[in-house]
CSV table of C-alpha atoms in Angstrom, one decimal:
chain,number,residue,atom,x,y,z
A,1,UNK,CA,0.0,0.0,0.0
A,2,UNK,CA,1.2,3.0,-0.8
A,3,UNK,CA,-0.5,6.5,-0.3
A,4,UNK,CA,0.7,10.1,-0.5
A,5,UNK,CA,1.6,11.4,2.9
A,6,UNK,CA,-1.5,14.5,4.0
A,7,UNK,CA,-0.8,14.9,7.8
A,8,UNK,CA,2.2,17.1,9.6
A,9,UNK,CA,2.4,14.6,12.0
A,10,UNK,CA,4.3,10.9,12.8
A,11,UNK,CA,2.7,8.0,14.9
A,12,UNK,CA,4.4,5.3,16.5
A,13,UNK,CA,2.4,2.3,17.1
A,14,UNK,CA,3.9,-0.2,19.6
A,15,UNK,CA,2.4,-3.9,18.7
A,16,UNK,CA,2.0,-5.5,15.4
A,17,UNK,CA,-0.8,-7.8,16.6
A,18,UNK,CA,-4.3,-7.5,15.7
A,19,UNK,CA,-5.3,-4.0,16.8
A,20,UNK,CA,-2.0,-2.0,15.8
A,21,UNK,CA,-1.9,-3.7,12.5
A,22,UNK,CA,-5.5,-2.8,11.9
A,23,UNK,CA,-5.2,0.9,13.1
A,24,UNK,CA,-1.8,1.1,10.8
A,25,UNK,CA,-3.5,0.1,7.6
A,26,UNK,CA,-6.5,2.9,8.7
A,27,UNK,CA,-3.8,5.2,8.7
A,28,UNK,CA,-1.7,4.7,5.9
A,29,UNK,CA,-4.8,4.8,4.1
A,30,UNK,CA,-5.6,8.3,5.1
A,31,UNK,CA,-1.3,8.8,3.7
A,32,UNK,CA,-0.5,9.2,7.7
A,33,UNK,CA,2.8,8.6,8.8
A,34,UNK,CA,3.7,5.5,10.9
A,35,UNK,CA,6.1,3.6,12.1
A,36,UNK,CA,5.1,-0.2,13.5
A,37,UNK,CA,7.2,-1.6,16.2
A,38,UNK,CA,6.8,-5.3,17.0
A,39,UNK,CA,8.8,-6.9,19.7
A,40,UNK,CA,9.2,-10.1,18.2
A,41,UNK,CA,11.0,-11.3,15.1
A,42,UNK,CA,8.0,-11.3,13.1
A,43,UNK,CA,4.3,-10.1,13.2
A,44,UNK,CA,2.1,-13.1,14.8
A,45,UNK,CA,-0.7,-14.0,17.4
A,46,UNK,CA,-0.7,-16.7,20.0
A,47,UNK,CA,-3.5,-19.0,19.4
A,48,UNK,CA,-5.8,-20.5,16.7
A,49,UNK,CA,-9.4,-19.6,16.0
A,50,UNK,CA,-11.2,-16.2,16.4
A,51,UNK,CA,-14.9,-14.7,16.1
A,52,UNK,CA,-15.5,-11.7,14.8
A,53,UNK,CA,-18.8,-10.5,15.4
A,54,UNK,CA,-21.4,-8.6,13.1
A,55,UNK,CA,-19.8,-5.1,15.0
A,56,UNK,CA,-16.0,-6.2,14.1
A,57,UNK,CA,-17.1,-7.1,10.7
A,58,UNK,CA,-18.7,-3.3,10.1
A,59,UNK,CA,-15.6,-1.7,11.6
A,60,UNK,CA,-13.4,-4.2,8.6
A,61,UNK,CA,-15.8,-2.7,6.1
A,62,UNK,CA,-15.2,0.6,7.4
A,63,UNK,CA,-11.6,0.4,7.5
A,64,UNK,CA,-11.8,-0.9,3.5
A,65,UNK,CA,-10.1,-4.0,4.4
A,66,UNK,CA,-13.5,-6.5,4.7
A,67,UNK,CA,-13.5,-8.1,1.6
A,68,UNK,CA,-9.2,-8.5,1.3
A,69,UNK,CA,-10.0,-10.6,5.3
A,70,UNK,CA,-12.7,-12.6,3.3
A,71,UNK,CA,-10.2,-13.6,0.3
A,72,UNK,CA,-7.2,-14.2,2.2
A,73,UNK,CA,-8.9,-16.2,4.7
A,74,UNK,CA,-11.0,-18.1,2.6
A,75,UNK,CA,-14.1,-18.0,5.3
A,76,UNK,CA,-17.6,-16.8,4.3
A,77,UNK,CA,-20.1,-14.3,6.2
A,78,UNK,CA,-22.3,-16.4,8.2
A,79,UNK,CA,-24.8,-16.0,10.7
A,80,UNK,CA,-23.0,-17.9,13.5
A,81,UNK,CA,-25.2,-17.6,16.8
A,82,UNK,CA,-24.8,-19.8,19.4
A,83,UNK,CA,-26.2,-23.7,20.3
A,84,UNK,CA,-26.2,-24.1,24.3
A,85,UNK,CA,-25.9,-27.4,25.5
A,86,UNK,CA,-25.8,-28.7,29.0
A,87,UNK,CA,-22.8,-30.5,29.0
A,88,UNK,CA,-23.6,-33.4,31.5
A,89,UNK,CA,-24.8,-36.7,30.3
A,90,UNK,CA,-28.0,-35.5,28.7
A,91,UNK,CA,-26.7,-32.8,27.0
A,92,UNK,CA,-30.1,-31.3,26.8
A,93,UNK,CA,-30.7,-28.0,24.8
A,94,UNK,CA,-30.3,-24.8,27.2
A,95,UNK,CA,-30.9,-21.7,25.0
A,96,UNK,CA,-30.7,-21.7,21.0
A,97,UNK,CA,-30.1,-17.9,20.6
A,98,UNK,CA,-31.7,-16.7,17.9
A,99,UNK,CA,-30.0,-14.0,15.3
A,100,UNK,CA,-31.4,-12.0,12.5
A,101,UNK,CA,-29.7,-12.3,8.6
A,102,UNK,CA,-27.6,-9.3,9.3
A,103,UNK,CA,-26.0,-10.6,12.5
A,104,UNK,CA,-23.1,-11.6,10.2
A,105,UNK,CA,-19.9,-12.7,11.4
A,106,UNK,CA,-16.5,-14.7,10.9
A,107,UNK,CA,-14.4,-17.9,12.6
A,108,UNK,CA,-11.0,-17.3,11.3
A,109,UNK,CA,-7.3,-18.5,12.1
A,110,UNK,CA,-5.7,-15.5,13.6
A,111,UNK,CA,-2.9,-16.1,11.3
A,112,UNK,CA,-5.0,-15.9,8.2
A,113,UNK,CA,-6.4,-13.0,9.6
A,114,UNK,CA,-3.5,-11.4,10.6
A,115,UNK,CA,-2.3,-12.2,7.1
A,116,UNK,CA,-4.6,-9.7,5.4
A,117,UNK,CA,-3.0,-6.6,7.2
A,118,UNK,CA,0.6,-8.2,7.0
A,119,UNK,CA,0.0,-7.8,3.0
A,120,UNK,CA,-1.2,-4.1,3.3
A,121,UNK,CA,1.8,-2.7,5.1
A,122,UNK,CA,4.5,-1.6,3.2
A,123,UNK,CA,7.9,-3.4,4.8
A,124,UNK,CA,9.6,-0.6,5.4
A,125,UNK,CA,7.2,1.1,8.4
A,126,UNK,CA,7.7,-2.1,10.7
A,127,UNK,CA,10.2,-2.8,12.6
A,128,UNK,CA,11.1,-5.9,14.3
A,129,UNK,CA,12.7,-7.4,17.6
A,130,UNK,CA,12.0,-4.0,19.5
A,131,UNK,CA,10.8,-4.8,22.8
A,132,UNK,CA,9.7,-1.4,24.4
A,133,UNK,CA,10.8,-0.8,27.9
A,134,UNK,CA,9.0,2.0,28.4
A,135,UNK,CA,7.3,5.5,27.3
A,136,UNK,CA,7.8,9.1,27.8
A,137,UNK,CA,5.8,12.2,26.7
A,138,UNK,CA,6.3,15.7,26.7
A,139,UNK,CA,4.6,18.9,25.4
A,140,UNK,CA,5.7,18.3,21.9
A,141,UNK,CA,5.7,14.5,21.2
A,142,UNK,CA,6.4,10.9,22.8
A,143,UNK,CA,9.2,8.8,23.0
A,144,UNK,CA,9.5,4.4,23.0
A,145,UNK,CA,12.4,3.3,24.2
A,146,UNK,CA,13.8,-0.8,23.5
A,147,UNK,CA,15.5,-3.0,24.9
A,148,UNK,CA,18.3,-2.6,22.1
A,149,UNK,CA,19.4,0.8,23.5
A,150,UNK,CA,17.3,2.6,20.3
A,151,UNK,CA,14.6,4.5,20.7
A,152,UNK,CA,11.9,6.7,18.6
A,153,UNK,CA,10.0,9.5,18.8
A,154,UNK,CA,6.9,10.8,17.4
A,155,UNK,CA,4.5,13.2,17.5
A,156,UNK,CA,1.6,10.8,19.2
A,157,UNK,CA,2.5,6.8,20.4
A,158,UNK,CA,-0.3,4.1,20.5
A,159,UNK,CA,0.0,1.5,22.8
A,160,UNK,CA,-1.2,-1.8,21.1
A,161,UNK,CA,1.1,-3.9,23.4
A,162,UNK,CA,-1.5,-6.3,24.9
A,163,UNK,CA,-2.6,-7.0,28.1
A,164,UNK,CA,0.8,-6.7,29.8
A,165,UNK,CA,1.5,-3.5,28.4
A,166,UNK,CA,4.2,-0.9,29.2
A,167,UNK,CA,2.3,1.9,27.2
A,168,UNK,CA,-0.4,1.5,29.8
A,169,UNK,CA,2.2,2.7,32.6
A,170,UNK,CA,3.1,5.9,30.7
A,171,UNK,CA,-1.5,6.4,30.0
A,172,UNK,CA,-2.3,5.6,33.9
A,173,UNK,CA,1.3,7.4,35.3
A,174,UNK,CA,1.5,3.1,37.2
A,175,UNK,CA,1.7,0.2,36.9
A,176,UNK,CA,-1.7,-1.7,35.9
A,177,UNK,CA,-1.4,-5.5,36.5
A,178,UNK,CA,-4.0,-7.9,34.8
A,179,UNK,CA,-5.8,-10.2,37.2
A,180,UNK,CA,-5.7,-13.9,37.5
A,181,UNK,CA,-9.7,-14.6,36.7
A,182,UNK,CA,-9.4,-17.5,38.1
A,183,UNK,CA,-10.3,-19.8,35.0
A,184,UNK,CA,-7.7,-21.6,33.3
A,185,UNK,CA,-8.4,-22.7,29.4
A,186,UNK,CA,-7.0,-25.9,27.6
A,187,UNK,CA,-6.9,-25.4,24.0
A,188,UNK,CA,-7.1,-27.9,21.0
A,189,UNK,CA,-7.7,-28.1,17.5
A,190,UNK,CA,-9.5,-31.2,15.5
A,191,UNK,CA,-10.2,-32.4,12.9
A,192,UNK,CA,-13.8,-31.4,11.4
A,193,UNK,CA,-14.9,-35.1,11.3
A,194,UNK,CA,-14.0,-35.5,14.3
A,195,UNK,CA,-16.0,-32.7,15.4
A,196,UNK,CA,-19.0,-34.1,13.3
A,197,UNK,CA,-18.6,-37.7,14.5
A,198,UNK,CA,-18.8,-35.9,18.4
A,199,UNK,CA,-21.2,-33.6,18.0
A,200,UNK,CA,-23.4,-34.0,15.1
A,201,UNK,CA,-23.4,-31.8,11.6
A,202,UNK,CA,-24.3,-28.9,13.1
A,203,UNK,CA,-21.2,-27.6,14.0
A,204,UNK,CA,-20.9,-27.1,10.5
A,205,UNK,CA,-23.1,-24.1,10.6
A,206,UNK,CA,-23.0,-23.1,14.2
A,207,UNK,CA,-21.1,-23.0,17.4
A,208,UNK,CA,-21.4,-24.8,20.2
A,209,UNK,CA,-21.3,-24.2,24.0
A,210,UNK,CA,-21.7,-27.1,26.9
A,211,UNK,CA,-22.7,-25.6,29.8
A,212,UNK,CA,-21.7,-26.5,33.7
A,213,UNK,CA,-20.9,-26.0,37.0
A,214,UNK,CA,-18.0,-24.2,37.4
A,215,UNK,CA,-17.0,-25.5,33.6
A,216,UNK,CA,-17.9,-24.7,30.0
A,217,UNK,CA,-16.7,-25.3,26.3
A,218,UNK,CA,-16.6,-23.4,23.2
A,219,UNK,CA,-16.6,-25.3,20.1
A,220,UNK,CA,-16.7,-24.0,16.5
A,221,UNK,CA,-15.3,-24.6,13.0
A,222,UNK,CA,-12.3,-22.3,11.2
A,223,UNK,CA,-10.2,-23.1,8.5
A,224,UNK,CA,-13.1,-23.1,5.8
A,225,UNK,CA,-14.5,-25.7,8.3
A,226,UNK,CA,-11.7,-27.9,8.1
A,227,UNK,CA,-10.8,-27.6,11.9
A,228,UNK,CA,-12.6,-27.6,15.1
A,229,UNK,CA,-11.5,-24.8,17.5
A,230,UNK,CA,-11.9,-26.4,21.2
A,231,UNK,CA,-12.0,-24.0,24.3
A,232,UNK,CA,-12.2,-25.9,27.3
A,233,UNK,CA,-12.8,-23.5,30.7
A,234,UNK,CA,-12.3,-24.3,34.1
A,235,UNK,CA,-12.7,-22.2,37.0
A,236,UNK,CA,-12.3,-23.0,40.7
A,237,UNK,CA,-14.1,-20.7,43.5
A,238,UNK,CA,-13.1,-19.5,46.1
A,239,UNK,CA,-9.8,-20.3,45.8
A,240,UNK,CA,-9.0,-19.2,42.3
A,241,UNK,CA,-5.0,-18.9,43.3
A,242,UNK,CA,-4.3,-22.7,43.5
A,243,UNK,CA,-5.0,-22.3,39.7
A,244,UNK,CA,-3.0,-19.7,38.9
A,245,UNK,CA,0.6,-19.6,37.5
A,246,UNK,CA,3.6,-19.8,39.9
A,247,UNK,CA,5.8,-17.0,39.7
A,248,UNK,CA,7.5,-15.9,36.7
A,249,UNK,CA,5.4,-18.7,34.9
A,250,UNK,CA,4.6,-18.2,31.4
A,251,UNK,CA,0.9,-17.8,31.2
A,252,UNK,CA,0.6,-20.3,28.3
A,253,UNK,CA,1.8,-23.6,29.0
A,254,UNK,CA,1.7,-27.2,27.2
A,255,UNK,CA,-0.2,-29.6,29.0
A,256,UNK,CA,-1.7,-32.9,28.8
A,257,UNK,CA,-5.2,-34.8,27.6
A,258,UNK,CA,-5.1,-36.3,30.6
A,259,UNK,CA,-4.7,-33.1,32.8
A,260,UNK,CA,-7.6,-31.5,30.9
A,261,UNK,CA,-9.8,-34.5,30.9
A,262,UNK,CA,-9.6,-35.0,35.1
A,263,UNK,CA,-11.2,-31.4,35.0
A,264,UNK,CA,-14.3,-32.9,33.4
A,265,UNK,CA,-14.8,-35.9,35.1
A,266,UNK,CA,-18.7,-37.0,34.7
A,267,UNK,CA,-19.4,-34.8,32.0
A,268,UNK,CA,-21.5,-36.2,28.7
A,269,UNK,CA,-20.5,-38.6,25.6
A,270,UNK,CA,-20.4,-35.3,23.4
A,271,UNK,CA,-18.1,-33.3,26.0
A,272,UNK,CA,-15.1,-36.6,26.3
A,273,UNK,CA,-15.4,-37.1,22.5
A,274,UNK,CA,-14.0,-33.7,21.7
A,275,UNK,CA,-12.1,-33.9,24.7
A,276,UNK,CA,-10.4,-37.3,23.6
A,277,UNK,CA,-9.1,-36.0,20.0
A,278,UNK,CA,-7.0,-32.8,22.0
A,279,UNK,CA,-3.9,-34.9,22.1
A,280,UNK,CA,-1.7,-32.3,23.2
A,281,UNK,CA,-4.0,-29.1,24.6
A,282,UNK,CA,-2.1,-25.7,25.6
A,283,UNK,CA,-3.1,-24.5,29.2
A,284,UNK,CA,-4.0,-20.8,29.5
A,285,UNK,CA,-3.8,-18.5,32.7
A,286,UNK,CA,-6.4,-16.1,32.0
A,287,UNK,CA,-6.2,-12.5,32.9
A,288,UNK,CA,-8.1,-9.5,32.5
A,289,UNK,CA,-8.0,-5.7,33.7
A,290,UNK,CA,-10.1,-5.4,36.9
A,291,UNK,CA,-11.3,-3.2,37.5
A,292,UNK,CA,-11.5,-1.1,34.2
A,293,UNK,CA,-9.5,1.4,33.4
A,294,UNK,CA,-10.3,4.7,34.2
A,295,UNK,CA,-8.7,6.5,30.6
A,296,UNK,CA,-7.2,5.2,27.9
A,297,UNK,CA,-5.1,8.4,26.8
A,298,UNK,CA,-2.8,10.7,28.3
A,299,UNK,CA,-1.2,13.8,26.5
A,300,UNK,CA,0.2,12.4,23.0
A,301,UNK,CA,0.4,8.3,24.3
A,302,UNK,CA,-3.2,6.3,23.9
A,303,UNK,CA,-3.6,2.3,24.0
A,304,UNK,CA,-6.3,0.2,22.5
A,305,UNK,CA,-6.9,-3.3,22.5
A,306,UNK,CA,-5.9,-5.8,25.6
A,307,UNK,CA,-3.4,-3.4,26.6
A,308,UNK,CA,-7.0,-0.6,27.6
A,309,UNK,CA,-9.1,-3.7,27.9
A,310,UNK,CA,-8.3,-6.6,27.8
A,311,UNK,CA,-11.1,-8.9,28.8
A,312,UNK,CA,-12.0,-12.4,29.4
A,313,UNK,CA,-13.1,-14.4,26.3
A,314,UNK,CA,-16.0,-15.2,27.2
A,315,UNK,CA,-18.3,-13.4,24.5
A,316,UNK,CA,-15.9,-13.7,21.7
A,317,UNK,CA,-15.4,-10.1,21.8
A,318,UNK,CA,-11.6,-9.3,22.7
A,319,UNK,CA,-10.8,-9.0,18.8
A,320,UNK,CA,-13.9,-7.2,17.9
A,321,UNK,CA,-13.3,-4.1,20.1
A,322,UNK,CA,-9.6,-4.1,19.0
A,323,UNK,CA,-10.7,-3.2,16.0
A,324,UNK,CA,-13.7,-0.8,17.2
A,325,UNK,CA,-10.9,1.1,18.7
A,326,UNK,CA,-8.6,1.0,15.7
A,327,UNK,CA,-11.3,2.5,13.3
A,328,UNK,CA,-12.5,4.9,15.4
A,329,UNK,CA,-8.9,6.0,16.0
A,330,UNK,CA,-7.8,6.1,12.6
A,331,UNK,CA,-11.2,8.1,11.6
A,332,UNK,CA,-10.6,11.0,14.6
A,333,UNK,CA,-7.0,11.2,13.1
A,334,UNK,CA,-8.0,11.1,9.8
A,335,UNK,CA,-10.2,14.3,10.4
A,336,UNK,CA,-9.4,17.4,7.9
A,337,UNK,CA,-9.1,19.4,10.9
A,338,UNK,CA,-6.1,17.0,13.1
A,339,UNK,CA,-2.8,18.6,12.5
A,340,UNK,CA,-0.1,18.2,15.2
A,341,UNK,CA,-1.7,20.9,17.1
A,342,UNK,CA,-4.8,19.2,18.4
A,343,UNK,CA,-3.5,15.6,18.5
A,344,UNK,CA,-4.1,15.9,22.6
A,345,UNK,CA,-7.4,16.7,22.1
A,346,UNK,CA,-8.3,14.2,19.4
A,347,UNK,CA,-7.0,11.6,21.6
A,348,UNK,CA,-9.3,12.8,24.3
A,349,UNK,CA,-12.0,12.3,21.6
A,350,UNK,CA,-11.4,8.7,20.9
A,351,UNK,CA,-11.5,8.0,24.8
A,352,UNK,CA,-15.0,9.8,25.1
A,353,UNK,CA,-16.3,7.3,22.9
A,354,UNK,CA,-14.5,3.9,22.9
A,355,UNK,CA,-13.5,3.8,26.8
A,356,UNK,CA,-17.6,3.7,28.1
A,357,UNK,CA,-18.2,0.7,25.4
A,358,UNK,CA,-15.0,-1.2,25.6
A,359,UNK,CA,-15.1,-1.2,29.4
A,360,UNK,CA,-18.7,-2.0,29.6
A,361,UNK,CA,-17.7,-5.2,26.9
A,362,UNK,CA,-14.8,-6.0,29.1
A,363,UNK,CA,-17.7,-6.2,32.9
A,364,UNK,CA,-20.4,-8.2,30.6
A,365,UNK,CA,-17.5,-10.4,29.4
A,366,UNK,CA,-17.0,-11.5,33.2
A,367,UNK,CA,-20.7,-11.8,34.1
A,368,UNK,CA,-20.9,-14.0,30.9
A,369,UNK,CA,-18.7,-16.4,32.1
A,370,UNK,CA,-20.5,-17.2,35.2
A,371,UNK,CA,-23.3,-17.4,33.5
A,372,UNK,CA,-21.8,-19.9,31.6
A,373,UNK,CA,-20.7,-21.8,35.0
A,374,UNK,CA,-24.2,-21.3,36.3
A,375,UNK,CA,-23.5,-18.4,38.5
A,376,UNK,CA,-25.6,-16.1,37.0
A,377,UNK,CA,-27.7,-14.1,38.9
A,378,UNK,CA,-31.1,-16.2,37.7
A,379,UNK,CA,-29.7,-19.4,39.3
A,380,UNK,CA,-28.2,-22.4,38.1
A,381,UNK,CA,-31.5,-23.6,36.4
A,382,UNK,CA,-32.6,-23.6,33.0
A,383,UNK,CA,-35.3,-21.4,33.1
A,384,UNK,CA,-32.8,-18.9,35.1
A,385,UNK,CA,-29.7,-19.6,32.6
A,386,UNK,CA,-31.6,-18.7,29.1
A,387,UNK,CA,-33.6,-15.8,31.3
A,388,UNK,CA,-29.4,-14.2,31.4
A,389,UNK,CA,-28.3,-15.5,27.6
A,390,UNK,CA,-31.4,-13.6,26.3
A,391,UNK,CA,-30.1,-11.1,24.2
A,392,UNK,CA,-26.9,-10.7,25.7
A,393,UNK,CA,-25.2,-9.9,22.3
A,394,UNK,CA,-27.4,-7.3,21.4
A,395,UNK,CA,-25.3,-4.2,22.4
A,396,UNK,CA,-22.3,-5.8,21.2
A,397,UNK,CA,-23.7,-6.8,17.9
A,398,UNK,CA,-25.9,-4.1,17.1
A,399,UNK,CA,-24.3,-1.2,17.3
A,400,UNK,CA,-23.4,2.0,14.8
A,401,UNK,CA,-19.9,2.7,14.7
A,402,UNK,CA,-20.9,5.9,12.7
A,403,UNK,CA,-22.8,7.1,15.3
A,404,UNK,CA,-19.4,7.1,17.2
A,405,UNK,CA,-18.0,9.1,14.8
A,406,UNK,CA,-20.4,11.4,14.9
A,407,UNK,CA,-20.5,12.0,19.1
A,408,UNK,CA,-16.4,12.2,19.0
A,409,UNK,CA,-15.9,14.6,16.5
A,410,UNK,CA,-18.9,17.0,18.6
A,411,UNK,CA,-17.3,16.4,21.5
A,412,UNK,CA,-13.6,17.4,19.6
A,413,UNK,CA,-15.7,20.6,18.5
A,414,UNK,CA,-16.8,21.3,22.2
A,415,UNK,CA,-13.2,21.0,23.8
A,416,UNK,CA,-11.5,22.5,21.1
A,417,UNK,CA,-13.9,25.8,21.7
A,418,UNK,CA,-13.4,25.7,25.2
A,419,UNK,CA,-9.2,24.9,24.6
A,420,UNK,CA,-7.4,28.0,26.5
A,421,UNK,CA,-4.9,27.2,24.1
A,422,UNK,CA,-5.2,28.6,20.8
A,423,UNK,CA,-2.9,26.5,19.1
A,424,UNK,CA,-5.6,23.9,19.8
A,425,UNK,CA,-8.9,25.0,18.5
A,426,UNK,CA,-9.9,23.5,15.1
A,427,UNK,CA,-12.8,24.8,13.0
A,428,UNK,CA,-16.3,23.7,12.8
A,429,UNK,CA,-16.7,20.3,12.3
């Protein structure tokens, strides 16, 4: 991709994972400057399958990147709403949630997906094996410094460093620690006859959840529904911490079929079958920001993604507000009227509108999962269980992004007016 540069300003975006590689093609496509930063040797996510919900698939379209996702990926729109299942012996239908033709989404490989942005950036803004110790603004700019003894500044940075994020500390002037949940995941792909032969052929067309006490799965198909994605949660109450990771432990570990399978002892035919193709399962420490951050900017430095949010998986939602923020982002600093003078107060703009939504995402995420793990605040029977899944999608799924747009750029109008800093103020919007 290659645009004519129309901004006087530089941005430095720490992260080449989902959301920073999404906000950097926004950009460049608006002929912003940026510079990508990715602490590893080479841009990549850490784990298989994602969702992308009918909200993350109107910020792609948005961003102009939609229908590049759906070719490199090879996965069609689909509505893809949610089977629950009890997951004890009888395996009797919970809740069938219902969607409506537009509730469109996608199950993708995060590396195919990731693919589709890897293609769009031109080679030369990213920059690789830069692990960023830490963040400094001033009145004029901000500053990443690496491990490498290098460092860059530009005129705004954007933390897109994940959940254990050093641009947070510079945002929240300390340091923010995720929280141990208390739920640890095992995670496994199969084969998609495999998945047939456990479940029956509808996990061709939808996804699956087995529902229990203290436990649940997520099952659904990727790879142009050649794989099963497996999610297998287990979460342990009151005393969360003898699950947690030991000091200095990674918090993805390999584990064992036979470790995952003593968490579900008892559990139905459908629930061991899947169960008994994970061979090897990965075991996940999950973490999440608790309680929710209080901004998401400070002077010329903003995150997005895990490292503002990050949240608990529980409604397939993590990736989808990623890319929320990354569009609205890359909209405010597209503006006609953001120069290098008002990039404080555009900032401010984007955490007007994402931080209330993302945050409120991130809180429903958690009540969702003990839901799930009938805990909800219904009860643990059926009729109290799909009384809480009723609609619990809707404000995720149906939501206008535009509308965003629309309330940040007349809030960027009101501060700008009442900047004392003349420098500052930007014309009618």
């Amino acid at each position: 991709m290659s645009v004519k540069e129309s901004k006087d300003f530089k941005v430095a975006i720490l992260g080449g994972g989902m959301g920073g590689l999404c906000l950097a093609v926004g950009l460049l496509k608006s002929g912003i400057k940026i510079d990508v930063f990715e602490q590893a040797e080479a841009f990549g996510e850490i784990g298989a399958g994602i969702g992308i919900g009918p909200n993350g698939i109107q910020a792609l379209r948005k961003l102009g990147v939609l229908d590049e996702v759906l070719r490199i990926s090879d996965e069609p729109l689909a509505m893809r709403t949610f089977i629950f299942k009890s997951g004890l012996p009888d395996h009797s239908l919970i809740y069938d949630y219902p969607g409506m033709e537009t509730d469109l989404g996608l199950g993708v490989h995060r590396a195919r997906f990731l693919d589709t942005f890897i293609q769009l950036l031109p080679p030369e803004v990213a920059h690789f094996n830069k692990k960023c110790l830490k963040v400094l603004a001033d009145d004029d700019g901000a500053t990443a410094f690496f491990e490498d003894g290098s460092s860059h500044t530009a005129d705004i940075v954007i933390g897109c460093d994940g959940i254990k994020s050093v641009t947070r500390t510079a945002v929240l002037g300390k340091v923010i620690e995720p929280k141990f949940s208390g739920t640890i995941v095992f995670r496994g792909l199969i084969p998609i006859d495999a998945g047939v032969k456990a479940i029956g052929p509808d996990i061709l067309d939808r996804p699956h959840g087995y529902m229990g006490p203290n436990k649940h799965i997520i099952v659904f198909p990727i790879n142009s529904q050649e794989t099963v994605n497996v999610v297998v949660f287990s979460t342990r109450t009151p005393n969360a911490d003898q699950l947690g990771p030991q000091s200095g432990q990674p918090w993805v570990i390999p584990s064992t079929q036979a470790e995952m399978l003593s968490h579900y002892e008892g559990w139905g035919p459908q629930v061991v079958d899947l169960l008994n193709n994970i061979t090897s399962p990965s075991k996940w420490f999950l973490h999440m920001l608790d309680p929710p951050l209080e901004t998401y900017v400070n002077g010329n430095v903003a995150i997005l993604g895990d490292a503002a949010h990050g949240m608990l998986p529980h409604m397939g939602s993590g990736a989808g507000q990623a890319i929320e923020d990354a569009y609205i982002l890359s909209e405010l600093l597209s503006l006609p009227q953001t120069t290098k003078r008002n990039l404080k107060l555009v900032l401010k703009a984007y955490d007007y509108v994402r931080r209330p939504r993302a945050n409120k995402v991130l809180t429903r995420s958690r009540d969702v999962g003990e839901i799930y793990e009938f805990r909800g605040p219904s009860g643990d029977n059926q009729t109290g269980i799909r009384k809480d899944l009723e609609n619990m999608w809707s404000f995720v799924w149906h939501h206008d992004l535009g509308d965003d747009v629309r309330t940040a750029t007349e809030y960027l109008e009101e501060i700008s007016a009442q900047s004392p800093s003349p420098q500052h103020r930007i014309s009618s919007l």
